Amino acid sequence: MSETFSPVLPTLRDVARHAEVSLATADRVVNRRPGVRPATIKRVEAAVRALGFERHAGAAALARRESFRAVALLPLGTNPFIERLADELVAAARLEGLRRLDLAVRRAERFDPESLASAIRAAAAEGRGVIAVGLDDPAVLAAIDAAAEAGLPVVTLVSDVPGSGRRHYVGIDNRAAGRVAASLLGRFAKAGPGEVLVLLGSLSLSDHRDRLDGFREALGERFPDLAVRWIVEGHDDAERAEAAVAAVLRTGPAPAAVYSAGAGASGLVAALAATGVEAAVVAHELTCETRPLLLSGALDALIVQDPGHEARSAVRVLMAALTGGAVSEDQERIRIEILLPDNLPK
Amino acid sequence: MSETFSPVLPTLRDVARHAEVSLATADRVVNRRPGVRPATIKRVEAAVRALGFERHAGAAALARRESFRAVALLPLGTNPFIERLADELVAAARLEGLRRLDLAVRRAERFDPESLASAIRAAAAEGRGVIAVGLDDPAVLAAIDAAAEAGLPVVTLVSDVPGSGRRHYVGIDNRAAGRVAASLLGRFAKAGPGEVLVLLGSLSLSDHRDRLDGFREALGERFPDLAVRWIVEGHDDAERAEAAVAAVLRTGPAPAAVYSAGAGASGLVAALAATGVEAAVVAHELTCETRPLLLSGALDALIVQDPGHEARSAVRVLMAALTGGAVSEDQERIRIEILLPDNLPK
DNA sequence: CTGTTAGCGCTTTCAA
DNA sequence: TTGAAAGCGCTAACAG
């Protein structure tokens, strides 16, 4: 109860003094640099333990002069989630990059694998690392593997490129997100048998496909009354989504529930409204597009990933790869958040 | 598309050179310190704008030698959420405190206002700031006001002390959390009229009371079929909660839904199981106690606040108060997260 | 293999 | 009112 304040943390200088070596030698040991006699290493490590030394990351970053340039590749289009991600990446490069990362944010056509692949190649030629929203396609995979083989770390963001040599994937577990959508819609839809419509950007996007897989799986396990009947591709664009959904609604019975696994929820909502369909609806991401829809009740819930966290995580992971630092998998896990009107951030 | 890399950020030295003043003067202007001629201020500010200077916070923290000691006060008891918070505070003091904050974490009896009040007084005497899990009580309020008047910043954490002179409250909006609970239970409970049991630590805890208020309010607005019939105080302890809930269940009809607004959910679940009651249940916080209950289906959902975020936010806010920095209200807002088995972090 | 020295960008005396 | 200089904790040449 009456423990007192902890002492000031020891510095590397204290460690050096304690081990009776110079600052430089202590530094070598602490940073596992070569050229130190084993006996000396032991002494320094003992001092580190004895004093409870912890490297001051800020000071280290300041002293280390090298800085890196890298490129982030985001999909083109009018998707506000992506806009937000772009801003967050710029901010994160400054903060998490400790001012040592010079990150250029570019756009590439998301639904065209060749264009993304060549953007990755260009990025690899210019910078020392790449962050990219992935696409599950052989050309893209090849471009990533080429960069990886050349020693450039590639971090996939939001959507992974499975099987590629990317250093890390930063984003939610999309299968799990699909399961969450099923759990919510299963409870929100009226009781009794019903059919479900799923809207997604494209089946070639691994994140959307994973969501669909998880969704179907959980629906089958826990809500066998509901079955996916329509799968509509809207190319993450509100207008195209509206047209595609409207076409489906005109021809068949009304769905009991709708899962928007990609972007373009406002188009979906418009199509539902136009045909007077009353279904439980769950969509993804909190943006200027989806926020009013959740508040008005047009959407029943939103499944979101925090673009700020994702951007910071991507930058941290990239910096770790660039500087040889460690990443704690655990800390970099991106949460799947559920938003109702009641817990919508201001 | 082909924008190039941004240049390295200018340093204060660049600003000084540009304004034709010394480093010290540039520093004075940038940090709004007195003793600079207005004309000089203008010149330096112009240079700052011209070069787009941004202070390097890490370097500033390194150069600034002063450090602070402060005390954090958490409730005694066996609540695992609080244990976690304690650990996170220690970690946050190091990271967010930029090694300039020496934070002692202490425990005080939560259900005894006098004891918390005197712990606050003691903390104020020893340190230069206080972080405390609050309690809505005149004695506690008086202790906080005394500290505030003496110029010590007090930050309330998780539970506020309304009307007090605390500098900041860090935690979720508990009314909104109660509304979320209502939205979930309203959908999860079987359709039709039913009665609800609410378990909380004590009605004298403002966070629990706020949750109850929000819960009732939202239930009344949106699920008039459901009404709160029992309010049970369990003192945030699993055993006491079990006994209290069991006593209620023995005497009346079974509740259709149960909201555990405080801690001790495992006791609640045990009481429900013992009496064979099948109700929809929502509880708070992800801990070693609640995690298995959510996975087993004993709990239908969890409403959580991230103790890591909260600890870091509390430390940031305290440091800002201590060093005269600014806090962005917006960034310090703590989210109300909803956890289902599907989006449970590993 | 080990030590000395000069900074990183900023703050803080101390002197002018 | 201003400036010169030392130094925060660490890293990176360059010697020895």
XYZ file of C-alpha atoms (C1' of nucleotides) in Angstrom:
724
model
C 0.000 0.000 0.000
C 2.747 2.414 0.851
C 5.154 1.442 -1.905
C 7.082 4.436 -2.994
C 7.914 5.780 -6.397
C 10.057 3.732 -8.669
C 13.504 5.122 -9.341
C 14.374 6.758 -12.631
C 15.198 4.174 -15.261
C 18.900 3.460 -15.705
C 20.552 4.607 -18.927
C 22.970 2.799 -21.130
C 25.687 4.832 -19.479
C 24.778 3.294 -16.134
C 24.958 -0.140 -17.674
C 28.374 0.599 -19.146
C 29.659 1.874 -15.848
C 28.294 -1.114 -13.968
C 29.881 -3.545 -16.436
C 33.088 -1.515 -16.581
C 33.027 -1.123 -20.340
C 32.590 1.844 -22.635
C 29.276 3.206 -23.824
C 29.972 1.835 -27.297
C 30.505 -1.684 -26.063
C 27.391 -1.603 -23.969
C 25.527 -0.402 -27.040
C 26.932 -3.255 -29.100
C 25.747 -5.824 -26.638
C 22.346 -4.317 -26.095
C 21.761 -4.137 -29.843
C 23.289 -7.531 -30.515
C 25.913 -6.119 -32.809
C 28.961 -8.285 -33.518
C 32.507 -7.830 -32.346
C 32.318 -8.304 -28.605
C 34.091 -10.995 -26.623
C 31.666 -13.513 -25.051
C 32.968 -12.753 -21.606
C 32.260 -9.069 -22.089
C 28.794 -9.816 -23.418
C 28.082 -11.753 -20.244
C 29.211 -8.860 -18.060
C 27.085 -6.345 -19.902
C 24.053 -8.575 -19.917
C 24.446 -9.095 -16.209
C 24.519 -5.336 -15.742
C 21.402 -4.945 -17.874
C 19.558 -7.417 -15.680
C 20.952 -6.051 -12.462
C 19.872 -2.506 -13.249
C 16.710 -3.399 -15.132
C 17.839 -1.437 -18.148
C 15.389 -0.751 -20.959
C 16.433 0.954 -24.140
C 14.868 4.369 -24.601
C 13.311 3.957 -28.025
C 12.813 7.664 -28.594
C 16.427 8.529 -27.985
C 17.530 5.625 -30.144
C 15.384 6.791 -33.019
C 16.757 10.281 -32.666
C 20.349 9.171 -32.767
C 19.859 6.780 -35.645
C 20.134 8.910 -38.735
C 19.079 6.524 -41.455
C 15.625 7.062 -42.830
C 13.559 5.073 -45.268
C 11.292 5.748 -48.150
C 8.437 3.447 -48.903
C 5.225 3.414 -50.891
C 1.647 2.647 -49.848
C -0.773 1.480 -52.535
C -4.501 1.973 -52.030
C -7.342 1.235 -54.412
C -8.729 3.957 -56.635
C -12.402 4.782 -56.357
C -14.781 6.817 -54.285
C -14.716 4.643 -51.212
C -14.566 6.916 -48.147
C -13.013 4.218 -46.001
C -10.026 4.192 -48.304
C -9.760 7.978 -48.214
C -9.611 7.804 -44.488
C -6.980 5.100 -44.608
C -4.847 7.292 -46.851
C -4.951 10.148 -44.349
C -4.195 7.842 -41.466
C -1.201 6.383 -43.270
C 0.304 9.799 -43.764
C -0.206 10.619 -40.102
C 1.090 7.253 -38.952
C 4.228 7.554 -41.048
C 5.088 10.622 -39.017
C 4.199 9.355 -35.584
C 4.906 5.659 -35.631
C 7.630 6.064 -38.212
C 9.348 8.307 -35.685
C 10.040 10.712 -38.508
C 12.303 8.222 -40.144
C 9.806 6.985 -42.690
C 9.072 8.855 -45.851
C 5.885 7.292 -47.138
C 4.310 8.102 -50.495
C 0.656 7.120 -50.717
C -0.471 6.153 -54.220
C -3.597 4.786 -55.827
C -3.971 1.822 -58.125
C -7.001 0.297 -59.808
C -8.293 -2.298 -57.400
C -10.230 -4.455 -59.769
C -7.404 -4.751 -62.255
C -4.691 -7.143 -61.069
C -2.198 -6.148 -63.775
C -2.360 -2.529 -62.829
C -1.849 -3.304 -59.146
C 0.992 -5.677 -59.970
C 2.827 -3.074 -61.987
C 2.233 -0.458 -59.299
C 3.853 -2.831 -56.827
C 6.823 -3.321 -59.117
C 7.225 0.428 -59.514
C 6.956 0.945 -55.775
C 9.568 -1.711 -55.139
C 11.940 0.019 -57.510
C 11.578 3.360 -55.797
C 11.276 2.607 -52.121
C 12.606 0.179 -49.579
C 9.249 -1.252 -48.603
C 5.654 -1.496 -49.767
C 2.297 -1.355 -48.028
C -0.603 -2.443 -50.236
C -4.267 -3.287 -50.119
C -4.046 -6.721 -51.667
C -5.844 -8.622 -54.352
C -5.907 -12.375 -54.608
C -4.440 -12.812 -58.061
C -1.390 -14.565 -59.528
C 0.024 -11.423 -61.124
C -0.173 -9.527 -57.861
C 1.248 -12.463 -55.986
C 4.162 -12.634 -58.404
C 4.897 -8.938 -58.004
C 4.900 -9.295 -54.238
C 7.133 -12.336 -54.367
C 9.583 -10.542 -56.626
C 9.798 -7.659 -54.180
C 10.169 -10.018 -51.250
C 12.951 -11.902 -52.969
C 14.756 -8.652 -53.581
C 14.642 -8.182 -49.818
C 11.875 -5.591 -49.740
C 9.261 -6.074 -47.047
C 5.693 -5.995 -48.335
C 2.850 -5.464 -45.882
C -0.681 -6.258 -47.038
C -3.362 -4.062 -45.561
C -7.117 -4.696 -45.138
C -7.078 -7.412 -47.819
C -4.421 -10.095 -47.880
C -2.736 -11.898 -50.764
C -2.773 -15.461 -49.468
C 0.236 -17.584 -50.274
C 2.401 -14.630 -51.203
C 5.681 -13.729 -49.587
C 4.238 -10.652 -47.882
C 5.927 -9.993 -44.586
C 2.734 -9.408 -42.693
C -0.991 -8.940 -43.127
C -2.520 -6.069 -41.204
C -6.283 -6.169 -41.030
C -9.173 -7.989 -39.514
C -9.853 -11.687 -39.773
C -12.435 -11.429 -42.509
C -13.866 -14.899 -41.993
C -14.562 -13.971 -38.399
C -16.122 -10.706 -39.544
C -18.480 -12.682 -41.757
C -19.400 -14.836 -38.780
C -20.163 -11.738 -36.745
C -22.449 -10.536 -39.519
C -24.260 -13.874 -39.429
C -24.640 -13.767 -35.652
C -26.149 -10.325 -35.840
C -28.451 -10.900 -38.788
C -29.547 -14.222 -37.363
C -30.837 -12.421 -34.314
C -32.038 -9.267 -36.028
C -34.069 -10.933 -38.787
C -37.639 -11.878 -38.066
C -37.941 -15.394 -36.722
C -38.734 -18.123 -39.202
C -37.328 -19.230 -42.540
C -35.935 -16.603 -44.854
C -33.491 -15.908 -47.631
C -30.474 -13.679 -47.520
C -28.885 -11.334 -50.025
C -25.162 -10.635 -49.897
C -23.650 -7.622 -51.628
C -19.916 -7.498 -52.132
C -17.378 -5.679 -54.277
C -16.201 -8.678 -56.188
C -15.655 -12.336 -55.546
C -12.040 -11.873 -56.573
C -11.299 -9.769 -53.503
C -10.071 -12.113 -50.834
C -11.395 -10.011 -47.983
C -14.915 -10.005 -49.379
C -14.803 -13.672 -50.230
C -13.558 -14.554 -46.766
C -16.402 -12.589 -45.244
C -18.871 -14.458 -47.390
C -17.374 -17.802 -46.413
C -17.487 -17.022 -42.706
C -20.991 -15.651 -43.061
C -22.345 -18.761 -44.752
C -20.565 -21.040 -42.366
C -21.955 -19.379 -39.239
C -25.411 -19.020 -40.742
C -25.432 -22.735 -41.514
C -24.261 -23.645 -38.036
C -26.450 -21.411 -35.988
C -29.323 -20.107 -38.067
C -30.298 -22.877 -40.457
C -33.574 -21.076 -41.081
C -31.654 -18.526 -43.112
C -29.868 -19.294 -46.359
C -27.879 -17.164 -48.769
C -29.816 -16.969 -52.002
C -28.360 -13.997 -53.886
C -24.756 -12.874 -54.204
C -24.409 -9.537 -55.934
C -21.188 -7.828 -57.049
C -21.303 -4.048 -56.745
C -17.647 -3.142 -57.289
C -17.569 -1.126 -54.072
C -19.440 1.652 -55.790
C -22.775 2.945 -54.538
C -24.313 3.467 -57.978
C -23.293 0.141 -59.382
C -24.403 -1.564 -56.193
C -27.796 0.084 -56.360
C -28.353 -1.020 -59.943
C -27.226 -4.563 -59.274
C -29.331 -4.991 -56.138
C -32.386 -3.399 -57.745
C -32.154 -5.849 -60.608
C -32.264 -8.758 -58.190
C -35.062 -7.363 -56.051
C -37.301 -6.863 -59.059
C -37.245 -10.521 -59.989
C -37.729 -12.490 -56.816
C -39.129 -12.653 -53.300
C -37.924 -10.138 -50.718
C -34.888 -11.111 -48.650
C -35.275 -11.424 -44.884
C -31.768 -10.164 -44.285
C -29.052 -8.394 -46.243
C -25.323 -8.429 -45.650
C -23.255 -5.764 -47.339
C -19.790 -7.284 -47.196
C -18.114 -4.633 -49.342
C -18.584 -0.911 -49.850
C -21.454 0.989 -51.441
C -24.056 0.456 -48.709
C -25.922 3.622 -49.602
C -26.749 2.213 -53.030
C -27.984 -0.967 -51.417
C -30.182 0.957 -49.017
C -31.586 3.023 -51.868
C -32.493 -0.098 -53.808
C -34.190 -1.620 -50.772
C -36.133 1.551 -50.117
C -37.190 1.850 -53.750
C -38.671 -1.617 -53.725
C -40.137 -1.270 -50.242
C -38.229 -4.231 -48.892
C -37.951 -4.375 -45.095
C -34.990 -6.514 -44.175
C -32.412 -6.572 -41.410
C -29.229 -5.077 -42.849
C -25.639 -5.225 -41.665
C -22.806 -3.425 -43.475
C -19.087 -2.700 -43.052
C -17.072 0.341 -42.051
C -17.991 3.616 -40.435
C -17.823 6.415 -42.983
C -19.690 9.563 -43.865
C -21.772 7.276 -46.078
C -22.744 4.656 -43.504
C -23.029 6.787 -40.368
C -26.354 8.431 -41.289
C -27.716 5.109 -42.473
C -27.041 3.535 -39.098
C -28.553 6.474 -37.252
C -31.682 6.456 -39.402
C -32.182 2.758 -38.886
C -31.600 1.879 -42.539
C -28.718 -0.232 -41.290
C -29.104 -2.299 -38.146
C -25.433 -2.628 -37.324
C -22.016 -1.872 -38.709
C -18.978 -4.106 -38.525
C -15.897 -1.929 -38.521
C -12.137 -1.929 -38.412
C -10.357 1.169 -37.200
C -8.404 2.729 -40.071
C -6.229 4.632 -37.643
C -5.150 1.478 -35.867
C -4.580 -0.259 -39.147
C -2.438 2.485 -40.566
C -0.333 2.698 -37.427
C 0.043 -1.031 -37.290
C 1.094 -1.236 -40.930
C 3.711 1.433 -40.390
C 5.007 -0.196 -37.219
C 5.295 -3.546 -38.927
C 7.049 -2.008 -41.912
C 9.477 -0.106 -39.718
C 10.214 -3.254 -37.758
C 11.020 -5.074 -40.996
C 13.191 -2.195 -42.177
C 15.135 -1.765 -38.970
C 15.223 -5.368 -37.874
C 12.990 -4.733 -34.909
C 10.457 -7.131 -33.458
C 6.691 -7.049 -33.835
C 4.381 -8.370 -31.179
C 1.772 -10.250 -33.227
C -0.486 -9.779 -30.329
C -0.405 -6.047 -30.265
C -0.884 -5.799 -34.010
C -4.113 -7.742 -34.080
C -6.881 -5.572 -35.520
C -10.209 -5.768 -33.756
C -13.547 -6.432 -35.335
C -15.810 -3.829 -33.822
C -19.584 -3.825 -33.792
C -21.385 -0.510 -33.951
C -25.008 0.132 -33.071
C -26.528 3.610 -33.019
C -25.923 3.613 -29.271
C -22.187 3.166 -29.380
C -21.442 5.168 -32.476
C -18.412 7.376 -31.768
C -19.308 11.071 -31.921
C -0.081 9.369 -59.194
C 3.605 10.032 -59.552
C 3.994 12.358 -56.587
C 7.394 11.937 -55.076
C 8.534 11.519 -51.542
C 8.006 14.306 -49.107
C 11.135 16.096 -47.972
C 12.562 15.592 -44.522
C 10.831 17.747 -41.959
C 12.589 20.997 -41.078
C 14.140 21.304 -37.639
C 14.040 24.175 -35.223
C 17.521 25.028 -36.400
C 16.165 25.552 -39.911
C 13.492 27.823 -38.525
C 16.075 29.823 -36.571
C 18.270 30.197 -39.619
C 15.346 31.244 -41.786
C 14.235 33.851 -39.249
C 17.802 34.934 -38.582
C 17.609 34.374 -34.858
C 19.294 31.941 -32.517
C 18.046 28.487 -31.713
C 17.104 29.655 -28.229
C 14.913 32.435 -29.525
C 13.198 30.198 -32.028
C 12.526 27.795 -29.178
C 11.060 30.569 -27.059
C 8.639 31.534 -29.774
C 7.646 28.014 -30.676
C 6.945 27.194 -27.047
C 5.311 30.535 -26.331
C 7.799 31.434 -23.660
C 8.075 35.098 -22.654
C 10.836 37.530 -23.331
C 10.797 37.945 -27.077
C 10.131 41.176 -28.928
C 6.847 41.105 -30.874
C 8.653 41.842 -34.108
C 10.921 38.851 -33.552
C 7.968 36.651 -32.744
C 6.430 37.593 -36.068
C 9.604 36.716 -37.950
C 9.908 33.330 -36.300
C 6.257 32.497 -36.784
C 6.567 33.373 -40.422
C 9.509 31.015 -40.717
C 7.563 28.257 -38.991
C 4.779 28.629 -41.504
C 7.075 29.002 -44.457
C 8.979 25.824 -43.661
C 6.059 23.878 -42.246
C 7.912 23.235 -39.028
C 6.533 20.719 -36.554
C 8.101 20.212 -33.169
C 9.664 16.764 -32.735
C 7.941 15.628 -29.556
C 10.398 12.818 -28.872
C 13.414 15.058 -28.980
C 11.651 17.626 -26.868
C 10.824 15.059 -24.213
C 14.405 13.886 -24.227
C 15.832 17.328 -23.708
C 13.348 18.303 -21.046
C 14.758 16.975 -17.809
C 11.930 17.562 -15.380
C 9.962 14.515 -14.418
C 6.844 14.056 -12.365
C 5.580 11.727 -9.755
C 1.930 10.952 -9.482
C -0.354 8.375 -7.904
C -3.052 6.183 -9.420
C -5.798 4.886 -7.125
C -7.689 1.748 -8.051
C -10.325 -0.125 -6.080
C -9.356 -3.047 -3.916
C -10.982 -6.385 -4.601
C -10.669 -9.393 -6.816
C -11.929 -7.780 -9.990
C -9.709 -8.922 -12.874
C -10.554 -5.884 -14.972
C -9.005 -3.702 -12.316
C -5.899 -5.897 -12.152
C -5.470 -5.441 -15.846
C -5.941 -1.714 -15.545
C -3.191 -1.603 -12.942
C -0.751 -3.342 -15.267
C -1.691 -1.128 -18.162
C -1.180 1.997 -16.086
C 2.341 0.950 -15.216
C 3.108 0.268 -18.870
C 1.457 3.473 -20.043
C 3.387 5.577 -17.553
C 6.545 4.407 -19.286
C 5.416 4.732 -22.872
C 3.010 7.629 -22.947
C 4.694 9.321 -20.032
C 7.810 9.348 -22.218
C 9.759 8.195 -19.192
C 9.081 11.415 -17.424
C 6.259 10.119 -15.284
C 6.848 8.195 -12.136
C 3.492 6.649 -11.329
C 2.744 4.713 -8.162
C -0.334 2.516 -8.439
C -2.202 2.050 -5.151
C -5.403 0.404 -4.035
C -8.210 1.880 -1.969
C -11.477 0.427 -0.763
C -14.003 1.200 -3.441
C -17.150 0.931 -1.445
C -15.902 3.152 1.353
C -15.901 6.832 0.370
C -13.916 7.947 3.409
C -11.103 5.593 2.653
C -10.941 6.694 -0.980
C -11.093 10.328 0.061
C -8.196 9.960 2.430
C -6.205 8.023 -0.167
C -6.728 10.933 -2.545
C -5.534 13.390 0.076
C -2.438 11.292 0.719
C -1.755 10.990 -2.993
C -2.086 14.717 -3.451
C 0.437 15.291 -0.718
C 2.998 12.991 -2.270
C 2.687 13.471 -5.980
C 1.955 16.196 -8.458
C -1.142 14.584 -9.929
C -3.729 11.896 -9.241
C -5.513 9.327 -11.365
C -8.428 7.654 -9.600
C -11.362 5.375 -10.211
C -14.047 7.629 -8.851
C -16.962 7.283 -6.517
C -19.941 9.616 -6.468
C -19.761 10.801 -2.883
C -19.386 14.177 -1.146
C -16.264 13.165 0.771
C -14.533 12.017 -2.388
C -15.686 15.094 -4.223
C -14.280 17.297 -1.468
C -10.923 15.530 -1.579
C -10.728 16.001 -5.335
C -11.696 19.642 -5.091
C -9.057 20.244 -2.454
C -6.400 18.728 -4.692
C -7.629 20.705 -7.686
C -7.547 23.932 -5.726
C -3.988 23.201 -4.728
C -3.243 23.055 -8.446
C -2.965 19.274 -8.729
C -4.653 17.740 -11.748
C -6.991 14.866 -10.890
C -8.070 12.490 -13.646
C -11.036 10.214 -12.991
C -10.840 6.839 -14.664
C -13.628 4.379 -15.563
C -16.013 5.955 -13.069
C -16.430 9.710 -12.817
C -17.112 11.973 -9.862
C -19.717 14.294 -11.349
C -19.565 17.913 -10.296
C -16.059 17.652 -8.941
C -13.107 19.687 -10.062
C -11.438 16.737 -11.775
C -9.458 17.826 -14.801
C -10.783 15.102 -17.038
C -12.813 11.912 -17.029
C -11.337 9.025 -18.984
C -13.747 6.202 -19.633
C -16.773 5.213 -21.607
C -20.072 7.011 -21.640
C -21.833 4.688 -19.232
C -25.322 5.830 -20.118
C -24.608 4.907 -23.721
C -23.204 1.566 -22.590
C -26.471 0.876 -20.804
C -28.341 1.712 -23.990
C -26.195 -0.721 -25.923
C -27.043 -3.414 -23.387
C -30.708 -2.680 -23.901
C -30.411 -2.816 -27.682
C -28.732 -6.182 -27.491
C -30.982 -7.756 -24.877
C -34.057 -6.407 -26.623
C -33.080 -8.375 -29.704
C -31.630 -11.391 -27.960
C -34.513 -12.071 -25.575
C -37.418 -14.170 -26.762
C -40.139 -12.085 -28.345
C -43.058 -11.117 -26.150
C -43.419 -9.529 -22.726
C -40.803 -10.268 -20.119
C -39.066 -9.001 -17.042
C -35.439 -8.074 -16.641
C -32.957 -8.493 -13.817
C -30.080 -6.058 -13.452
C -27.035 -6.917 -11.375
C -24.650 -4.139 -10.398
C -21.917 -3.486 -7.861
C -23.735 -0.789 -5.989
C -26.135 2.009 -6.766
C -23.655 4.431 -5.270
C -21.190 3.850 -8.096
C -21.896 6.460 -10.716
C -20.756 4.275 -13.596
C -23.122 1.473 -12.643
C -25.979 3.834 -12.006
C -25.453 5.552 -15.325
C -25.533 2.203 -17.075
C -28.777 1.354 -15.363
C -30.290 4.690 -16.346
C -29.314 4.331 -19.989
C -30.496 0.752 -19.996
C -33.941 1.584 -18.663
C -34.291 4.543 -20.930
C -33.506 2.601 -24.110
C -35.575 -0.362 -23.032
C -38.540 1.908 -22.469
C -38.104 3.623 -25.821
C -37.502 0.631 -27.996
C -38.530 -2.544 -26.220
C -41.550 -1.672 -24.123
C -42.302 -5.373 -23.812
C -39.391 -5.632 -21.428
C -39.250 -3.977 -18.033
C -36.653 -3.936 -15.292
C -38.117 -5.744 -12.315
C -35.141 -6.627 -10.124
C -32.065 -4.580 -9.270
C -29.497 -6.543 -7.319
C -26.318 -5.213 -5.715
C -23.422 -7.691 -5.824
C -20.515 -5.476 -4.767
C -18.511 -6.493 -7.829
C -17.751 -9.798 -6.216
C -18.703 -13.117 -7.788
C -19.686 -14.837 -4.545
C -21.768 -12.021 -3.211
C -23.384 -11.608 -6.619
C -24.274 -15.275 -6.756
C -25.901 -15.208 -3.350
C -27.851 -12.056 -4.082
C -29.102 -13.221 -7.473
C -29.982 -16.683 -6.174
C -32.080 -15.110 -3.439
C -34.089 -13.203 -6.030
C -34.500 -16.118 -8.410
C -35.896 -18.329 -5.673
C -38.781 -16.011 -4.952
C -40.220 -14.955 -8.269
C -40.782 -15.717 -11.936
C -37.780 -16.247 -14.198
C -36.364 -13.157 -15.933
C -36.384 -13.037 -19.727
C -33.157 -11.112 -19.802
C -30.334 -10.263 -17.435
C -27.956 -7.320 -17.547
C -24.819 -7.530 -15.476
C -23.810 -3.884 -15.270
C -20.999 -4.405 -12.780
C -18.476 -7.148 -12.126
C -18.994 -10.667 -10.808
C -20.706 -12.163 -13.852
C -19.541 -15.668 -13.025
C -21.563 -15.607 -9.809
C -24.588 -14.454 -11.745
C -24.186 -17.225 -14.285
C -23.813 -19.792 -11.519
C -27.029 -18.616 -9.885
C -28.895 -18.783 -13.207
C -27.579 -22.260 -13.910
C -28.451 -23.470 -10.421
C -32.051 -22.415 -10.831
C -32.272 -23.547 -14.442
C -33.187 -20.111 -15.713
C -32.667 -19.591 -19.453
C -32.345 -15.910 -20.114
C -30.448 -13.728 -22.537
C -27.471 -12.299 -20.630
C -25.197 -9.372 -21.351
C -22.267 -8.435 -19.114
C -19.337 -6.000 -19.022
C -15.597 -6.329 -19.586
C -13.469 -9.022 -21.115
C -11.519 -10.820 -18.417
C -10.360 -14.296 -17.588
C -13.683 -14.575 -15.781
C -16.010 -13.517 -18.594
C -14.175 -14.918 -21.617
C -15.088 -18.566 -21.017
C -18.639 -17.580 -20.213
C -19.014 -15.862 -23.557
C -17.481 -18.785 -25.408
C -19.708 -21.297 -23.661
C -22.812 -19.322 -24.453
C -23.579 -18.523 -20.821
C -23.227 -14.886 -21.825
C -24.685 -13.684 -25.111
C -22.549 -10.603 -25.483
C -20.005 -8.532 -23.641
C -19.788 -4.758 -23.568
C -16.194 -3.766 -23.065
C -13.821 -0.869 -22.708
C -10.168 -1.383 -23.529
C -8.118 -1.037 -20.343
C -4.981 -0.417 -22.396
C -6.538 2.523 -24.186
C -7.909 3.861 -20.962
C -4.622 3.680 -19.134
C -2.751 5.366 -21.976
C -5.378 8.034 -22.280
C -5.321 8.754 -18.547
C -1.550 9.093 -18.621
C -1.614 11.335 -21.691
C -4.215 13.571 -20.143
C -2.292 13.758 -16.889
C 0.967 14.558 -18.666
C -0.765 17.250 -20.678
C -2.041 18.823 -17.479
C 1.399 18.585 -15.882
C 3.341 20.015 -18.790
C 0.757 22.448 -20.079
C 0.173 20.480 -23.252
C -3.073 20.146 -25.120
C -5.419 17.170 -25.206
C -7.571 16.417 -28.194
C -10.877 15.464 -26.606
C -11.595 13.596 -29.722
C -8.648 11.277 -29.559
C -9.225 10.550 -25.894
C -12.752 9.290 -26.333
C -12.995 5.676 -25.139
C -15.003 3.345 -27.302
C -17.789 1.091 -26.194
C -17.010 -2.226 -27.828
C -19.370 -5.135 -28.321
C -17.975 -8.640 -28.201
C -19.640 -11.786 -29.469
C -17.909 -15.160 -29.509
C -17.074 -14.462 -33.157
C -15.087 -11.307 -32.618
C -13.470 -12.202 -29.346
C -9.776 -11.232 -29.528
C -7.542 -14.283 -29.270
C 37.775 -6.502 -29.736
C 37.155 -1.914 -27.401
C 37.022 3.061 -26.601
C 36.543 8.097 -27.973
C 33.940 11.461 -30.003
C 30.525 13.869 -32.516
C 26.098 14.417 -33.188
C 20.203 13.496 -33.655
C 16.455 17.900 -32.375
C 15.321 20.046 -28.642
C 15.449 22.553 -23.873
C 17.865 24.976 -20.492
C 21.133 27.369 -17.969
C 24.122 31.294 -18.025
C 26.033 35.342 -19.915
C 25.826 39.215 -22.723
C 15.639 40.828 -25.300
C 18.927 37.674 -27.274
C 22.619 34.161 -27.945
C 26.202 30.451 -26.886
C 26.863 26.224 -25.119
C 25.962 22.042 -22.537
C 23.487 17.976 -22.513
C 18.995 14.464 -22.589
C 20.026 8.836 -24.011
C 21.470 6.772 -27.722
C 24.011 5.514 -32.280
C 27.711 5.727 -35.583
C 31.887 6.827 -37.380
C 36.738 6.370 -36.547
C 40.693 5.154 -34.023
C 43.446 2.216 -31.390
